[in-house]
Structures are given as C-alpha cells and as structure tokens.
PDB file of C-alpha atoms and ligand atoms in Angstrom:
ATOM      1  CA  UNK A   1     -12.679  19.913 -16.191  1.00  0.00           C
ATOM      2  CA  UNK A   2     -12.990  19.252 -12.452  1.00  0.00           C
ATOM      3  CA  UNK A   3     -10.060  17.586 -10.664  1.00  0.00           C
ATOM      4  CA  UNK A   4     -10.213  13.893 -11.511  1.00  0.00           C
ATOM      5  CA  UNK A   5      -8.279  10.819 -12.585  1.00  0.00           C
ATOM      6  CA  UNK A   6      -9.250   8.745 -15.611  1.00  0.00           C
ATOM      7  CA  UNK A   7      -7.831   5.384 -16.704  1.00  0.00           C
ATOM      8  CA  UNK A   8      -7.685   3.788 -20.131  1.00  0.00           C
ATOM      9  CA  UNK A   9      -6.086   0.850 -21.912  1.00  0.00           C
ATOM     10  CA  UNK A  10      -5.094   0.218 -25.524  1.00  0.00           C
ATOM     11  CA  UNK A  11      -3.422  -2.406 -27.729  1.00  0.00           C
ATOM     12  CA  UNK A  12      -5.276  -5.335 -26.111  1.00  0.00           C
ATOM     13  CA  UNK A  13      -4.330  -4.199 -22.597  1.00  0.00           C
ATOM     14  CA  UNK A  14      -0.668  -3.919 -23.656  1.00  0.00           C
ATOM     15  CA  UNK A  15      -0.787  -0.187 -22.952  1.00  0.00           C
ATOM     16  CA  UNK A  16      -1.983   1.452 -19.755  1.00  0.00           C
ATOM     17  CA  UNK A  17      -2.856   5.147 -19.758  1.00  0.00           C
ATOM     18  CA  UNK A  18      -3.797   7.345 -16.799  1.00  0.00           C
ATOM     19  CA  UNK A  19      -4.583  11.033 -16.873  1.00  0.00           C
ATOM     20  CA  UNK A  20      -5.121  13.366 -13.951  1.00  0.00           C
ATOM     21  CA  UNK A  21      -6.417  16.930 -13.671  1.00  0.00           C
ATOM     22  CA  UNK A  22      -5.079  18.702 -10.571  1.00  0.00           C
ATOM     23  CA  UNK A  23      -5.923  22.353 -11.265  1.00  0.00           C
ATOM     24  CA  UNK A  24      -7.986  23.033  -8.130  1.00  0.00           C
ATOM     25  CA  UNK A  25      -5.871  21.031  -5.716  1.00  0.00           C
ATOM     26  CA  UNK A  26      -2.701  22.746  -6.967  1.00  0.00           C
ATOM     27  CA  UNK A  27      -4.385  26.130  -6.474  1.00  0.00           C
ATOM     28  CA  UNK A  28      -5.348  25.028  -2.936  1.00  0.00           C
ATOM     29  CA  UNK A  29      -1.715  24.064  -2.230  1.00  0.00           C
ATOM     30  CA  UNK A  30      -0.538  27.408  -3.660  1.00  0.00           C
ATOM     31  CA  UNK A  31      -2.806  29.320  -1.279  1.00  0.00           C
ATOM     32  CA  UNK A  32      -2.148  27.129   1.769  1.00  0.00           C
ATOM     33  CA  UNK A  33       1.645  27.380   1.434  1.00  0.00           C
ATOM     34  CA  UNK A  34       1.815  30.858  -0.190  1.00  0.00           C
ATOM     35  CA  UNK A  35       3.840  29.339  -3.024  1.00  0.00           C
ATOM     36  CA  UNK A  36       5.785  31.393  -5.562  1.00  0.00           C
ATOM     37  CA  UNK A  37       5.151  30.750  -9.273  1.00  0.00           C
ATOM     38  CA  UNK A  38       8.040  28.326  -9.673  1.00  0.00           C
ATOM     39  CA  UNK A  39       7.247  26.566  -6.367  1.00  0.00           C
ATOM     40  CA  UNK A  40       3.610  26.159  -7.499  1.00  0.00           C
ATOM     41  CA  UNK A  41       4.782  24.521 -10.732  1.00  0.00           C
ATOM     42  CA  UNK A  42       7.232  22.242  -8.889  1.00  0.00           C
ATOM     43  CA  UNK A  43       4.725  21.103  -6.255  1.00  0.00           C
ATOM     44  CA  UNK A  44       1.834  20.810  -8.744  1.00  0.00           C
ATOM     45  CA  UNK A  45       3.884  18.609 -11.073  1.00  0.00           C
ATOM     46  CA  UNK A  46       5.021  16.427  -8.158  1.00  0.00           C
ATOM     47  CA  UNK A  47       1.467  16.056  -6.799  1.00  0.00           C
ATOM     48  CA  UNK A  48       0.220  14.989 -10.257  1.00  0.00           C
ATOM     49  CA  UNK A  49       3.108  12.494 -10.488  1.00  0.00           C
ATOM     50  CA  UNK A  50       2.289  11.119  -7.020  1.00  0.00           C
ATOM     51  CA  UNK A  51      -1.370  10.538  -7.940  1.00  0.00           C
ATOM     52  CA  UNK A  52      -0.359   8.879 -11.234  1.00  0.00           C
ATOM     53  CA  UNK A  53       2.136   6.600  -9.448  1.00  0.00           C
ATOM     54  CA  UNK A  54      -0.454   5.687  -6.797  1.00  0.00           C
ATOM     55  CA  UNK A  55      -3.075   4.881  -9.451  1.00  0.00           C
ATOM     56  CA  UNK A  56      -1.639   1.451 -10.286  1.00  0.00           C
ATOM     57  CA  UNK A  57      -1.670   0.190  -6.702  1.00  0.00           C
ATOM     58  CA  UNK A  58      -4.492  -2.114  -5.702  1.00  0.00           C
ATOM     59  CA  UNK A  59      -4.850  -1.928  -1.919  1.00  0.00           C
ATOM     60  CA  UNK A  60      -7.346   0.717  -0.736  1.00  0.00           C
ATOM     61  CA  UNK A  61      -4.879   1.978   1.914  1.00  0.00           C
ATOM     62  CA  UNK A  62      -1.887   2.127  -0.428  1.00  0.00           C
ATOM     63  CA  UNK A  63       0.106   5.375  -0.645  1.00  0.00           C
ATOM     64  CA  UNK A  64       3.093   6.717  -2.528  1.00  0.00           C
ATOM     65  CA  UNK A  65       5.569   9.207  -1.112  1.00  0.00           C
ATOM     66  CA  UNK A  66       7.601  11.173  -3.628  1.00  0.00           C
ATOM     67  CA  UNK A  67      10.514  13.097  -2.148  1.00  0.00           C
ATOM     68  CA  UNK A  68      12.904  15.269  -4.102  1.00  0.00           C
ATOM     69  CA  UNK A  69      16.074  16.667  -2.581  1.00  0.00           C
ATOM     70  CA  UNK A  70      18.133  18.988  -4.739  1.00  0.00           C
ATOM     71  CA  UNK A  71      20.897  21.543  -4.354  1.00  0.00           C
ATOM     72  CA  UNK A  72      18.781  24.310  -5.931  1.00  0.00           C
ATOM     73  CA  UNK A  73      17.097  27.097  -3.909  1.00  0.00           C
ATOM     74  CA  UNK A  74      13.813  25.161  -3.530  1.00  0.00           C
ATOM     75  CA  UNK A  75      15.812  22.569  -1.518  1.00  0.00           C
ATOM     76  CA  UNK A  76      13.176  19.886  -1.309  1.00  0.00           C
ATOM     77  CA  UNK A  77       9.699  18.706  -2.265  1.00  0.00           C
ATOM     78  CA  UNK A  78       7.625  16.106  -0.420  1.00  0.00           C
ATOM     79  CA  UNK A  79       4.341  14.675  -1.696  1.00  0.00           C
ATOM     80  CA  UNK A  80       2.131  11.989  -0.180  1.00  0.00           C
ATOM     81  CA  UNK A  81      -0.523  10.573  -2.547  1.00  0.00           C
ATOM     82  CA  UNK A  82      -3.035   7.781  -2.023  1.00  0.00           C
ATOM     83  CA  UNK A  83      -4.787   5.319  -4.291  1.00  0.00           C
ATOM     84  CA  UNK A  84      -7.945   6.862  -2.746  1.00  0.00           C
ATOM     85  CA  UNK A  85      -7.287  10.097  -4.684  1.00  0.00           C
ATOM     86  CA  UNK A  86      -6.067  12.206  -1.765  1.00  0.00           C
ATOM     87  CA  UNK A  87      -2.785  14.086  -2.002  1.00  0.00           C
ATOM     88  CA  UNK A  88      -0.848  16.538   0.153  1.00  0.00           C
ATOM     89  CA  UNK A  89       2.600  18.068  -0.130  1.00  0.00           C
ATOM     90  CA  UNK A  90       4.950  20.960   0.460  1.00  0.00           C
ATOM     91  CA  UNK A  91       8.257  22.452  -0.629  1.00  0.00           C
ATOM     92  CA  UNK A  92      11.051  23.433   1.765  1.00  0.00           C
ATOM     93  CA  UNK A  93      11.419  26.990   0.454  1.00  0.00           C
ATOM     94  CA  UNK A  94       8.050  28.188  -0.905  1.00  0.00           C
ATOM     95  CA  UNK A  95       9.153  31.781  -1.648  1.00  0.00           C
ATOM     96  CA  UNK A  96      11.836  31.013  -4.280  1.00  0.00           C
ATOM     97  CA  UNK A  97      11.356  32.876  -7.539  1.00  0.00           C
ATOM     98  CA  UNK A  98      13.665  32.518 -10.566  1.00  0.00           C
ATOM     99  CA  UNK A  99      13.738  34.159 -14.014  1.00  0.00           C
ATOM    100  CA  UNK A 100      12.163  32.015 -16.780  1.00  0.00           C
ATOM    101  CA  UNK A 101      14.368  29.390 -18.435  1.00  0.00           C
ATOM    102  CA  UNK A 102      15.608  29.845 -22.049  1.00  0.00           C
ATOM    103  CA  UNK A 103      12.338  28.301 -23.323  1.00  0.00           C
ATOM    104  CA  UNK A 104      10.415  31.043 -21.512  1.00  0.00           C
ATOM    105  CA  UNK A 105       8.970  28.607 -18.976  1.00  0.00           C
ATOM    106  CA  UNK A 106       9.050  28.533 -15.190  1.00  0.00           C
ATOM    107  CA  UNK A 107      12.508  27.250 -14.267  1.00  0.00           C
ATOM    108  CA  UNK A 108      11.553  24.242 -12.138  1.00  0.00           C
ATOM    109  CA  UNK A 109      14.815  22.469 -13.037  1.00  0.00           C
ATOM    110  CA  UNK A 110      16.846  25.452 -11.843  1.00  0.00           C
ATOM    111  CA  UNK A 111      14.844  25.714  -8.618  1.00  0.00           C
ATOM    112  CA  UNK A 112      15.307  21.990  -7.852  1.00  0.00           C
ATOM    113  CA  UNK A 113      18.927  21.643  -9.008  1.00  0.00           C
ATOM    114  CA  UNK A 114      20.861  18.401  -8.892  1.00  0.00           C
ATOM    115  CA  UNK A 115      20.095  15.682  -6.401  1.00  0.00           C
ATOM    116  CA  UNK A 116      17.922  12.657  -5.839  1.00  0.00           C
ATOM    117  CA  UNK A 117      14.366  11.403  -6.230  1.00  0.00           C
ATOM    118  CA  UNK A 118      13.070   9.000  -3.581  1.00  0.00           C
ATOM    119  CA  UNK A 119       9.884   7.008  -4.114  1.00  0.00           C
ATOM    120  CA  UNK A 120       8.310   4.961  -1.324  1.00  0.00           C
ATOM    121  CA  UNK A 121       5.395   2.670  -2.118  1.00  0.00           C
ATOM    122  CA  UNK A 122       3.467   1.687   1.012  1.00  0.00           C
ATOM    123  CA  UNK A 123       0.849  -1.028   0.487  1.00  0.00           C
ATOM    124  CA  UNK A 124      -0.669  -0.356   3.912  1.00  0.00           C
ATOM    125  CA  UNK A 125       0.912  -3.505   5.368  1.00  0.00           C
ATOM    126  CA  UNK A 126       4.413  -4.998   5.601  1.00  0.00           C
ATOM    127  CA  UNK A 127       7.570  -3.101   4.702  1.00  0.00           C
ATOM    128  CA  UNK A 128       7.205  -0.222   2.254  1.00  0.00           C
ATOM    129  CA  UNK A 129       9.121  -0.606  -1.003  1.00  0.00           C
ATOM    130  CA  UNK A 130      11.530   2.285  -1.509  1.00  0.00           C
ATOM    131  CA  UNK A 131      13.803   3.281  -4.330  1.00  0.00           C
ATOM    132  CA  UNK A 132      16.159   6.171  -5.142  1.00  0.00           C
ATOM    133  CA  UNK A 133      17.361   7.547  -8.461  1.00  0.00           C
ATOM    134  CA  UNK A 134      19.543  10.505  -9.354  1.00  0.00           C
ATOM    135  CA  UNK A 135      17.671  13.505 -10.786  1.00  0.00           C
ATOM    136  CA  UNK A 136      17.966  13.851 -14.575  1.00  0.00           C
ATOM    137  CA  UNK A 137      16.933  17.503 -14.972  1.00  0.00           C
ATOM    138  CA  UNK A 138      14.961  18.476 -11.864  1.00  0.00           C
ATOM    139  CA  UNK A 139      11.968  19.175 -14.135  1.00  0.00           C
ATOM    140  CA  UNK A 140      10.086  16.352 -12.295  1.00  0.00           C
ATOM    141  CA  UNK A 141       8.529  14.691 -15.375  1.00  0.00           C
ATOM    142  CA  UNK A 142      11.837  13.435 -16.776  1.00  0.00           C
ATOM    143  CA  UNK A 143      12.990  12.430 -13.298  1.00  0.00           C
ATOM    144  CA  UNK A 144       9.904  10.326 -12.545  1.00  0.00           C
ATOM    145  CA  UNK A 145      10.083   8.749 -16.031  1.00  0.00           C
ATOM    146  CA  UNK A 146      13.702   7.810 -15.346  1.00  0.00           C
ATOM    147  CA  UNK A 147      12.610   6.263 -12.040  1.00  0.00           C
ATOM    148  CA  UNK A 148       9.893   4.192 -13.778  1.00  0.00           C
ATOM    149  CA  UNK A 149      12.324   2.951 -16.444  1.00  0.00           C
ATOM    150  CA  UNK A 150      15.177   2.060 -14.084  1.00  0.00           C
ATOM    151  CA  UNK A 151      13.558   1.110 -10.782  1.00  0.00           C
ATOM    152  CA  UNK A 152      10.263  -0.365 -11.969  1.00  0.00           C
ATOM    153  CA  UNK A 153      11.527  -1.507 -15.406  1.00  0.00           C
ATOM    154  CA  UNK A 154       8.366  -0.287 -17.111  1.00  0.00           C
ATOM    155  CA  UNK A 155       8.763   1.635 -20.396  1.00  0.00           C
ATOM    156  CA  UNK A 156       6.847   4.797 -19.558  1.00  0.00           C
ATOM    157  CA  UNK A 157       6.105   8.221 -20.926  1.00  0.00           C
ATOM    158  CA  UNK A 158       4.986  10.987 -18.611  1.00  0.00           C
ATOM    159  CA  UNK A 159       3.827  14.512 -19.307  1.00  0.00           C
ATOM    160  CA  UNK A 160       3.295  16.908 -16.402  1.00  0.00           C
ATOM    161  CA  UNK A 161       2.283  20.541 -16.526  1.00  0.00           C
ATOM    162  CA  UNK A 162       1.149  23.462 -14.392  1.00  0.00           C
ATOM    163  CA  UNK A 163       0.064  26.831 -15.685  1.00  0.00           C
ATOM    164  CA  UNK A 164       0.076  29.513 -13.008  1.00  0.00           C
ATOM    165  CA  UNK A 165      -0.420  33.230 -13.576  1.00  0.00           C
ATOM    166  CA  UNK A 166      -1.449  36.342 -11.676  1.00  0.00           C
ATOM    167  CA  UNK A 167      -4.953  34.903 -11.193  1.00  0.00           C
ATOM    168  CA  UNK A 168      -3.631  31.621  -9.759  1.00  0.00           C
ATOM    169  CA  UNK A 169      -3.472  28.112 -11.217  1.00  0.00           C
ATOM    170  CA  UNK A 170      -5.556  27.828 -14.388  1.00  0.00           C
ATOM    171  CA  UNK A 171      -4.398  24.397 -15.582  1.00  0.00           C
ATOM    172  CA  UNK A 172      -2.536  21.532 -13.934  1.00  0.00           C
ATOM    173  CA  UNK A 173      -2.327  17.840 -14.562  1.00  0.00           C
ATOM    174  CA  UNK A 174      -0.443  14.901 -15.945  1.00  0.00           C
ATOM    175  CA  UNK A 175      -0.557  11.966 -18.265  1.00  0.00           C
ATOM    176  CA  UNK A 176       1.188   8.616 -17.814  1.00  0.00           C
ATOM    177  CA  UNK A 177       1.386   6.008 -20.560  1.00  0.00           C
ATOM    178  CA  UNK A 178       3.040   2.671 -19.816  1.00  0.00           C
ATOM    179  CA  UNK A 179       3.795  -0.350 -21.958  1.00  0.00           C
ATOM    180  CA  UNK A 180       2.946  -3.363 -19.827  1.00  0.00           C
ATOM    181  CA  UNK A 181       5.413  -6.257 -19.521  1.00  0.00           C
ATOM    182  CA  UNK A 182       3.683  -8.577 -21.994  1.00  0.00           C
ATOM    183  CA  UNK A 183       3.804  -5.854 -24.677  1.00  0.00           C
ATOM    184  CA  UNK A 184       7.193  -4.391 -23.752  1.00  0.00           C
ATOM    185  CA  UNK A 185       8.976  -6.931 -25.953  1.00  0.00           C
ATOM    186  CA  UNK A 186       7.379  -5.342 -28.998  1.00  0.00           C
ATOM    187  CA  UNK A 187       9.916  -2.664 -30.000  1.00  0.00           C
ATOM    188  CA  UNK A 188       7.607  -1.281 -32.711  1.00  0.00           C
ATOM    189  CA  UNK A 189       4.911  -0.534 -30.138  1.00  0.00           C
ATOM    190  CA  UNK A 190       7.323   1.181 -27.765  1.00  0.00           C
ATOM    191  CA  UNK A 191       8.739   3.244 -30.644  1.00  0.00           C
ATOM    192  CA  UNK A 192       5.297   4.272 -31.860  1.00  0.00           C
ATOM    193  CA  UNK A 193       4.303   5.469 -28.402  1.00  0.00           C
ATOM    194  CA  UNK A 194       7.519   7.388 -27.959  1.00  0.00           C
ATOM    195  CA  UNK A 195       7.072   9.192 -31.259  1.00  0.00           C
ATOM    196  CA  UNK A 196       3.451  10.119 -30.467  1.00  0.00           C
ATOM    197  CA  UNK A 197       4.345  11.430 -27.040  1.00  0.00           C
ATOM    198  CA  UNK A 198       7.215  13.471 -28.407  1.00  0.00           C
ATOM    199  CA  UNK A 199       4.651  15.205 -30.635  1.00  0.00           C
ATOM    200  CA  UNK A 200       2.604  16.080 -27.567  1.00  0.00           C
ATOM    201  CA  UNK A 201       3.599  19.688 -26.927  1.00  0.00           C
ATOM    202  CA  UNK A 202       3.203  19.684 -23.179  1.00  0.00           C
ATOM    203  CA  UNK A 203       0.043  18.920 -21.301  1.00  0.00           C
ATOM    204  CA  UNK A 204      -1.269  22.250 -20.030  1.00  0.00           C
ATOM    205  CA  UNK A 205      -1.673  23.798 -23.527  1.00  0.00           C
ATOM    206  CA  UNK A 206      -4.071  20.944 -24.367  1.00  0.00           C
ATOM    207  CA  UNK A 207      -6.087  21.552 -21.191  1.00  0.00           C
ATOM    208  CA  UNK A 208      -6.147  25.275 -21.857  1.00  0.00           C
ATOM    209  CA  UNK A 209      -7.389  24.583 -25.384  1.00  0.00           C
ATOM    210  CA  UNK A 210     -10.410  22.938 -23.756  1.00  0.00           C
ATOM    211  CA  UNK A 211      -9.420  19.296 -24.343  1.00  0.00           C
ATOM    212  CA  UNK A 212     -10.711  16.714 -21.879  1.00  0.00           C
ATOM    213  CA  UNK A 213      -8.702  13.679 -20.759  1.00  0.00           C
ATOM    214  CA  UNK A 214     -10.703  11.332 -23.051  1.00  0.00           C
ATOM    215  CA  UNK A 215     -10.009  13.756 -25.963  1.00  0.00           C
ATOM    216  CA  UNK A 216      -6.270  13.579 -25.264  1.00  0.00           C
ATOM    217  CA  UNK A 217      -6.365   9.767 -24.960  1.00  0.00           C
ATOM    218  CA  UNK A 218      -8.199   9.605 -28.297  1.00  0.00           C
ATOM    219  CA  UNK A 219      -5.625  11.858 -30.001  1.00  0.00           C
ATOM    220  CA  UNK A 220      -2.795   9.621 -28.781  1.00  0.00           C
ATOM    221  CA  UNK A 221      -4.257   6.115 -28.830  1.00  0.00           C
ATOM    222  CA  UNK A 222      -7.548   6.371 -30.740  1.00  0.00           C
ATOM    223  CA  UNK A 223      -6.398   4.057 -33.549  1.00  0.00           C
ATOM    224  CA  UNK A 224      -4.896   1.458 -31.193  1.00  0.00           C
ATOM    225  CA  UNK A 225      -7.994  -0.129 -29.657  1.00  0.00           C
ATOM    226  CA  UNK A 226      -8.434   2.540 -26.986  1.00  0.00           C
ATOM    227  CA  UNK A 227     -10.792   1.721 -24.120  1.00  0.00           C
ATOM    228  CA  UNK A 228     -11.472   4.583 -21.691  1.00  0.00           C
ATOM    229  CA  UNK A 229     -12.843   3.472 -18.327  1.00  0.00           C
ATOM    230  CA  UNK A 230     -16.233   5.158 -17.928  1.00  0.00           C
ATOM    231  CA  UNK A 231     -15.875   5.963 -14.219  1.00  0.00           C
ATOM    232  CA  UNK A 232     -13.569   8.824 -13.238  1.00  0.00           C
ATOM    233  CA  UNK A 233     -12.079   9.143  -9.761  1.00  0.00           C
ATOM    234  CA  UNK A 234     -12.193  12.378  -7.783  1.00  0.00           C
ATOM    235  CA  UNK A 235      -8.809  13.675  -6.587  1.00  0.00           C
ATOM    236  CA  UNK A 236      -8.296  16.324  -3.910  1.00  0.00           C
ATOM    237  CA  UNK A 237      -5.838  18.005  -1.580  1.00  0.00           C
ATOM    238  CA  UNK A 238      -6.463  16.431   1.816  1.00  0.00           C
ATOM    239  CA  UNK A 239      -4.225  16.257   4.847  1.00  0.00           C
ATOM    240  CA  UNK A 240      -4.360  13.693   7.612  1.00  0.00           C
ATOM    241  CA  UNK A 241      -3.235  15.970  10.433  1.00  0.00           C
ATOM    242  CA  UNK A 242      -5.350  16.612  13.537  1.00  0.00           C
ATOM    243  CA  UNK A 243      -4.992  18.181  16.994  1.00  0.00           C
ATOM    244  CA  UNK A 244      -4.667  14.626  18.414  1.00  0.00           C
ATOM    245  CA  UNK A 245      -1.655  13.917  16.179  1.00  0.00           C
ATOM    246  CA  UNK A 246      -0.086  17.273  17.110  1.00  0.00           C
ATOM    247  CA  UNK A 247      -0.550  16.515  20.821  1.00  0.00           C
ATOM    248  CA  UNK A 248       0.991  13.069  20.231  1.00  0.00           C
ATOM    249  CA  UNK A 249       4.055  14.725  18.668  1.00  0.00           C
ATOM    250  CA  UNK A 250       4.304  17.288  21.500  1.00  0.00           C
ATOM    251  CA  UNK A 251       4.159  14.487  24.062  1.00  0.00           C
ATOM    252  CA  UNK A 252       7.335  13.004  22.627  1.00  0.00           C
ATOM    253  CA  UNK A 253       9.223  16.177  23.602  1.00  0.00           C
ATOM    254  CA  UNK A 254       9.067  15.057  27.241  1.00  0.00           C
ATOM    255  CA  UNK A 255       7.941  16.558  30.552  1.00  0.00           C
ATOM    256  CA  UNK A 256      10.641  19.235  30.936  1.00  0.00           C
ATOM    257  CA  UNK A 257      10.071  20.695  27.489  1.00  0.00           C
ATOM    258  CA  UNK A 258       6.285  20.696  27.976  1.00  0.00           C
ATOM    259  CA  UNK A 259       6.613  22.403  31.368  1.00  0.00           C
ATOM    260  CA  UNK A 260       8.824  25.009  29.717  1.00  0.00           C
ATOM    261  CA  UNK A 261       6.149  25.701  27.073  1.00  0.00           C
ATOM    262  CA  UNK A 262       3.501  26.174  29.744  1.00  0.00           C
ATOM    263  CA  UNK A 263       5.648  28.622  31.721  1.00  0.00           C
ATOM    264  CA  UNK A 264       7.112  30.607  28.812  1.00  0.00           C
ATOM    265  CA  UNK A 265       4.340  30.559  26.200  1.00  0.00           C
ATOM    266  CA  UNK A 266       1.217  29.509  28.104  1.00  0.00           C
ATOM    267  CA  UNK A 267       0.679  26.766  25.514  1.00  0.00           C
ATOM    268  CA  UNK A 268       2.148  25.708  22.201  1.00  0.00           C
ATOM    269  CA  UNK A 269       1.584  26.432  18.553  1.00  0.00           C
ATOM    270  CA  UNK A 270       2.379  23.888  15.864  1.00  0.00           C
ATOM    271  CA  UNK A 271       2.041  24.190  12.087  1.00  0.00           C
ATOM    272  CA  UNK A 272       1.502  21.118   9.878  1.00  0.00           C
ATOM    273  CA  UNK A 273       4.244  21.025   7.226  1.00  0.00           C
ATOM    274  CA  UNK A 274       2.009  19.236   4.748  1.00  0.00           C
ATOM    275  CA  UNK A 275      -0.979  21.603   4.706  1.00  0.00           C
ATOM    276  CA  UNK A 276       0.000  24.713   6.665  1.00  0.00           C
ATOM    277  CA  UNK A 277      -2.781  24.244   9.248  1.00  0.00           C
ATOM    278  CA  UNK A 278      -1.921  25.940  12.573  1.00  0.00           C
ATOM    279  CA  UNK A 279      -2.808  24.121  15.797  1.00  0.00           C
ATOM    280  CA  UNK A 280      -2.934  25.685  19.264  1.00  0.00           C
ATOM    281  CA  UNK A 281      -2.404  23.507  22.321  1.00  0.00           C
ATOM    282  CA  UNK A 282      -3.510  25.147  25.585  1.00  0.00           C
ATOM    283  CA  UNK A 283      -1.570  24.931  28.844  1.00  0.00           C
ATOM    284  CA  UNK A 284      -4.341  22.676  30.153  1.00  0.00           C
ATOM    285  CA  UNK A 285      -3.805  20.240  27.258  1.00  0.00           C
ATOM    286  CA  UNK A 286      -0.042  20.310  27.845  1.00  0.00           C
ATOM    287  CA  UNK A 287      -0.582  19.630  31.569  1.00  0.00           C
ATOM    288  CA  UNK A 288      -2.685  16.595  30.614  1.00  0.00           C
ATOM    289  CA  UNK A 289       0.201  15.317  28.485  1.00  0.00           C
ATOM    290  CA  UNK A 290       2.553  15.720  31.467  1.00  0.00           C
ATOM    291  CA  UNK A 291       0.068  13.792  33.646  1.00  0.00           C
ATOM    292  CA  UNK A 292      -0.042  11.004  31.054  1.00  0.00           C
ATOM    293  CA  UNK A 293       3.766  10.850  30.883  1.00  0.00           C
ATOM    294  CA  UNK A 294       3.979  10.697  34.685  1.00  0.00           C
ATOM    295  CA  UNK A 295       1.380   7.925  34.806  1.00  0.00           C
ATOM    296  CA  UNK A 296       3.355   5.980  32.180  1.00  0.00           C
ATOM    297  CA  UNK A 297       6.618   6.491  34.113  1.00  0.00           C
ATOM    298  CA  UNK A 298       5.026   5.170  37.330  1.00  0.00           C
ATOM    299  CA  UNK A 299       3.371   2.192  35.633  1.00  0.00           C
TER     300      UNK A 299
HETATM  301 ZN1   ZN B   1      -1.867  18.880   7.723  1.00  0.00          ZN
END
C-alpha cells in the first residue's frame, strides 16, 4: 500500500479508528539522516504517532510536535506532523546501534531510555496546548498511549511498527483506536476493544502479510458497525525549510559573526536538522544581511 491515512468509525460513532502507512516516508527519513536500524524504527514509530495525533485536529494549519528526551544513547527524537499529512523529524544521535532486545526486536526502548514525552498541539492560532508525561518504556507506542490516557483522558489503543532490513524500510505504520467520550462510560466496550487489540500481534506483520488498512479495521471492528471513510489522505515526508529561513536564522547571529564568516569561510553552510538539507550562503548574501542589519540599526 502507498503511504496514506485512513479513518473509520464504529459502534455508532462511539469508536474512532485511524490507520496510517508510513513505509516510504520512513525510508526517505532513513536515507536523509543516514539512520541506523534502531534509529529508523524509533523515528518511524514517532512519525506515525505524530500523524495519528494530528489526524483528529480540525484546523487546516494545525500541527503536532512530538518530542522525546531520554537518557539512552539516541538522546532525543523530534517530530513535526500536520493535519495536512506532512511530517518531518530527526533523532539526536542517528548512528546508534544496539543488540536486539530479548524478544528479538530492535531495542527502541533501550535506545531511548528513561525520560519524558512532550506533545505540543498547535491549532495555527492562539497559544499552543502542550503537555508532558514520563516515558513508560521508551518503545514510543506505550508512551503515546499513556499520554492519551492521562493528558487527553481518552481511552486509546495504539499499535506502531517499523520493519527495516538490509534493503531498507519494507513496512511502517500505525493504528490508533479511541473510545470517544460518550462511549467511554461503557466499560464493556472499552474491555472488548482492549482484548481485541491485545490479540493484534504488532502492526508490521499484518502489513507484510499483505493486509490493507481496511482489512485490519474489518478484522478488529467488522462486527461493531464499522464504517470506513472512502477517501484516504496522502501522507509524506516534507520539510518547511528554505534558503530564506536559513538566511533569517543567520541574520540573528549579528554583524560581527557574519563578518567573521565572510572573512574566514567566504560564506556559510547550514544544515536543516529536520531534513538534512544543506544550504550554502555566499559572502554576497551575508553582506546583504549585514547591510540590512545596519539599515535597521540606523532606522
Ligand atoms: Zn528542512
């Protein structure tokens, strides 16, 4: 399946389900940042989580930032996802590799360690809403579920998975099922969902077995009045950096620093953290920035 996000409801709109396939965009992130296996899994899971969290926001400009800071060797993960289906992200230490965990899987929890998960929801206007929870396991899925239960008080089940091998990322995605407030009082419904999700043996094996998102929704919720929205949304890795933004950041360094760059390096090179794009600013462009700063100082 191509990268996409699909929504569904069940139990008379008491249950909201969203699935996302992020195989290609995770492979793009792996190549852009030269990610190790475990870093690919960590960033891929976090990008899927970001897109799933963004999917229930209504404003076209709305974005979610998911930041993880742990004491493990990966150090940190930052993902920025939009309701428009764009996502970008990076890890602090992309080269970390660890032996598999006792279950024989990539040790994302060991790479992340103990620490905190920060989620910022930005509607595109007003103050962003931000919230912090302690990491449960560093495996990302459990941590984001814990955030949804405690900070957003929505009973939620989340499955995230990335399969990466010698030939790159062959499956990546996630599934979020939430019991909406009007149905959350029904303990039988919550219990039923929990038991079905616990039977779900990870997400990537289903994708690798050739299942589509509607297939997976049907397996889980087919007997509960499932309605799959016919239109799917495209999702992709897309950064918002540009030479103009880089020049704007360089300008903030001030005249002396810019003059120094012209004399010592005949220009400046800046790399975007989010996407790895390298920008070159020429001495002429730096001189223009100095002129602008001087004009502002005289004004
Ligand atoms: Zn960028």
